[in-house]
Amino acid sequence: LKERRLERVVIVGHSLGGVLAYAIAARAPEIAAVVAIDGLPFMPALMDPASTAESVAPQAAQVRDMFATLDRAAFAQQTRGALAQMITAPAEVERVAREAVRSDPRVVAQAVYDVMTTDLRDEVATIAAPIWLVQAAAGAPEEMSAAYAAQIERAPRDHLVVAKTAKHFVMLDAPELIDATIDQALAEVAR
């Protein structure tokens, strides 16, 4: 960003990419807007708002260590099973799985660990840019929206967009909603 002297940048990230978007925006004032697609400042707080990076580290380490020991066949099976819970259309599950299984299981394991142990809730409060957090809400209880909103409520300009019929890969399940949300972010930046 600095090297290219970019200004009024809109950063869009999904899941881990959302976590990265918050981290970048907290450190880079040239970020003009953040769109986080089912990416949270601290994922474990959805289930337990009192959780901390330290309190979830042992569980995160177990998940990391389990993923890191999978052979390619087991990793592919685990990945397809997980994606089936995160994407509605079976054809899209297969398409994404074909790409995902090419990943190194150890890198995926570390990424899962990092998402589980990175708490950016305090940093989100320092982000001056508007934030759009898109919640994947298919099958989620209505009170889950309050837990999502709590993750960004300290940000000066926060927007929660609820994708009622979409699973985690909102951009596949509700592409029109993602397009409209990004258009809102761009329109606000253009003002």
XYZ file of C-alpha atoms in Angstrom:
191
model
C 0.000 0.000 0.000
C 2.726 2.439 0.928
C 5.039 1.445 -1.889
C 2.328 1.969 -4.496
C 0.946 5.031 -2.680
C -2.563 3.626 -2.776
C -5.333 5.707 -1.284
C -8.947 4.987 -0.358
C -8.434 1.242 -0.558
C -11.374 -1.087 0.025
C -10.211 -4.418 1.372
C -12.472 -7.465 1.066
C -11.717 -10.749 2.791
C -13.495 -14.031 3.442
C -13.004 -15.976 6.685
C -9.243 -15.816 7.372
C -9.169 -13.043 4.768
C -11.612 -11.106 6.950
C -9.269 -11.487 9.913
C -6.439 -10.195 7.738
C -8.617 -7.290 6.561
C -9.188 -6.166 10.169
C -5.488 -6.500 10.998
C -4.430 -4.506 7.943
C -7.052 -1.790 8.454
C -6.019 -1.356 12.090
C -2.468 -0.603 10.945
C -3.037 1.188 7.635
C -4.985 4.452 7.587
C -5.158 4.317 3.783
C -7.776 1.573 4.094
C -11.060 3.338 3.324
C -13.437 0.428 3.976
C -13.441 -3.198 5.101
C -15.819 -5.905 3.901
C -15.385 -9.060 5.976
C -17.328 -12.015 4.617
C -17.981 -14.294 7.583
C -14.615 -13.289 9.024
C -14.602 -12.268 12.653
C -12.194 -10.357 14.886
C -12.236 -13.338 17.291
C -14.123 -16.424 16.159
C -14.188 -18.281 19.528
C -16.120 -15.372 21.103
C -19.179 -16.362 19.075
C -19.742 -19.270 21.432
C -18.204 -17.758 24.549
C -17.738 -13.974 24.716
C -15.470 -14.422 27.741
C -12.987 -16.574 25.810
C -9.483 -15.299 25.216
C -6.698 -16.298 22.866
C -4.986 -17.953 25.823
C -8.073 -19.873 26.950
C -8.689 -21.378 23.501
C -5.025 -22.076 22.673
C -5.062 -25.703 23.940
C -8.144 -26.546 21.852
C -6.685 -24.704 18.849
C -3.456 -26.659 19.230
C -5.395 -29.942 19.214
C -7.150 -28.965 15.979
C -3.854 -27.821 14.440
C -2.069 -31.005 15.445
C -4.887 -33.202 14.134
C -4.884 -31.467 10.734
C -1.088 -31.550 10.522
C -1.024 -35.341 10.837
C -3.550 -36.083 8.079
C -2.290 -37.835 4.985
C -3.494 -36.530 1.601
C -6.488 -38.915 1.414
C -7.661 -38.151 4.946
C -7.124 -34.438 4.368
C -9.240 -34.591 1.184
C -12.022 -36.447 3.020
C -11.930 -34.006 5.953
C -11.929 -31.028 3.595
C -14.892 -32.257 1.543
C -16.859 -32.975 4.709
C -16.153 -29.520 6.110
C -16.981 -27.780 2.825
C -20.308 -29.637 2.617
C -21.238 -27.840 5.845
C -20.081 -24.462 4.504
C -21.497 -24.396 0.939
C -25.079 -25.101 -0.117
C -24.746 -26.371 -3.706
C -23.090 -29.821 -4.023
C -21.483 -28.830 -7.355
C -19.839 -25.845 -5.647
C -18.645 -28.092 -2.793
C -16.891 -30.297 -5.334
C -15.442 -27.358 -7.256
C -14.007 -25.730 -4.133
C -12.839 -29.082 -2.765
C -10.817 -29.802 -5.916
C -8.829 -26.620 -5.237
C -8.737 -26.877 -1.447
C -7.296 -30.393 -1.345
C -4.236 -29.102 -3.202
C -3.317 -27.147 -0.050
C -0.625 -28.329 2.318
C -2.403 -29.813 5.386
C 0.243 -28.338 7.706
C -0.368 -24.833 6.343
C -4.138 -25.267 6.692
C -3.572 -26.531 10.244
C -1.557 -23.447 11.139
C -4.130 -21.137 9.533
C -6.926 -22.728 11.578
C -4.821 -22.327 14.715
C -4.088 -18.687 13.884
C -7.766 -17.865 13.272
C -8.717 -19.503 16.563
C -6.050 -17.691 18.588
C -6.033 -14.226 17.007
C -8.156 -11.745 18.945
C -8.556 -8.441 17.126
C -11.579 -7.136 19.051
C -9.564 -4.314 20.632
C -7.899 -3.452 17.325
C -11.256 -3.226 15.542
C -12.076 -0.274 17.802
C -9.154 1.616 16.244
C -10.298 1.158 12.636
C -11.558 4.495 11.343
C -12.803 3.027 8.059
C -16.351 1.717 7.882
C -16.670 -2.032 8.353
C -19.226 -4.297 6.730
C -19.352 -7.696 8.408
C -21.384 -10.195 6.391
C -22.804 -12.955 8.577
C -23.528 -16.371 7.107
C -26.808 -17.108 8.882
C -28.277 -20.211 7.216
C -29.388 -22.502 10.009
C -28.069 -20.181 12.724
C -30.281 -19.101 15.609
C -31.397 -15.468 15.395
C -29.434 -14.520 18.521
C -26.235 -15.346 16.622
C -26.597 -11.995 14.834
C -26.157 -10.233 18.184
C -22.936 -12.200 18.738
C -21.671 -11.128 15.306
C -22.644 -7.502 15.922
C -20.839 -7.547 19.288
C -17.599 -8.395 17.482
C -17.567 -5.062 15.623
C -19.706 -2.830 17.838
C -16.676 -0.893 19.115
C -15.740 0.129 15.578
C -16.717 3.738 14.880
C -18.675 2.826 11.714
C -19.919 -0.731 11.737
C -22.494 -2.444 9.540
C -23.771 -5.989 10.023
C -25.215 -7.598 6.906
C -27.087 -10.836 7.586
C -27.105 -13.392 4.784
C -30.090 -15.385 6.029
C -29.911 -18.207 3.482
C -26.142 -18.428 3.047
C -23.598 -20.713 4.629
C -19.965 -19.757 5.307
C -19.074 -19.281 1.615
C -21.570 -16.441 1.312
C -20.132 -15.334 -2.030
C -21.211 -18.684 -3.515
C -24.579 -18.949 -1.748
C -25.619 -15.278 -2.055
C -23.451 -13.561 -4.682
C -25.989 -10.752 -5.202
C -25.800 -9.843 -1.509
C -21.999 -9.739 -1.635
C -22.076 -7.592 -4.771
C -24.549 -5.181 -3.138
C -22.470 -4.986 0.050
C -19.271 -4.258 -1.860
C -21.165 -1.663 -3.914
C -22.258 0.016 -0.641
C -18.668 0.119 0.581
C -17.422 1.558 -2.711
C -20.208 4.155 -2.767
C -19.324 5.310 0.738
C -15.641 5.568 -0.174
C -16.482 7.542 -3.320
C -18.266 10.272 -1.318
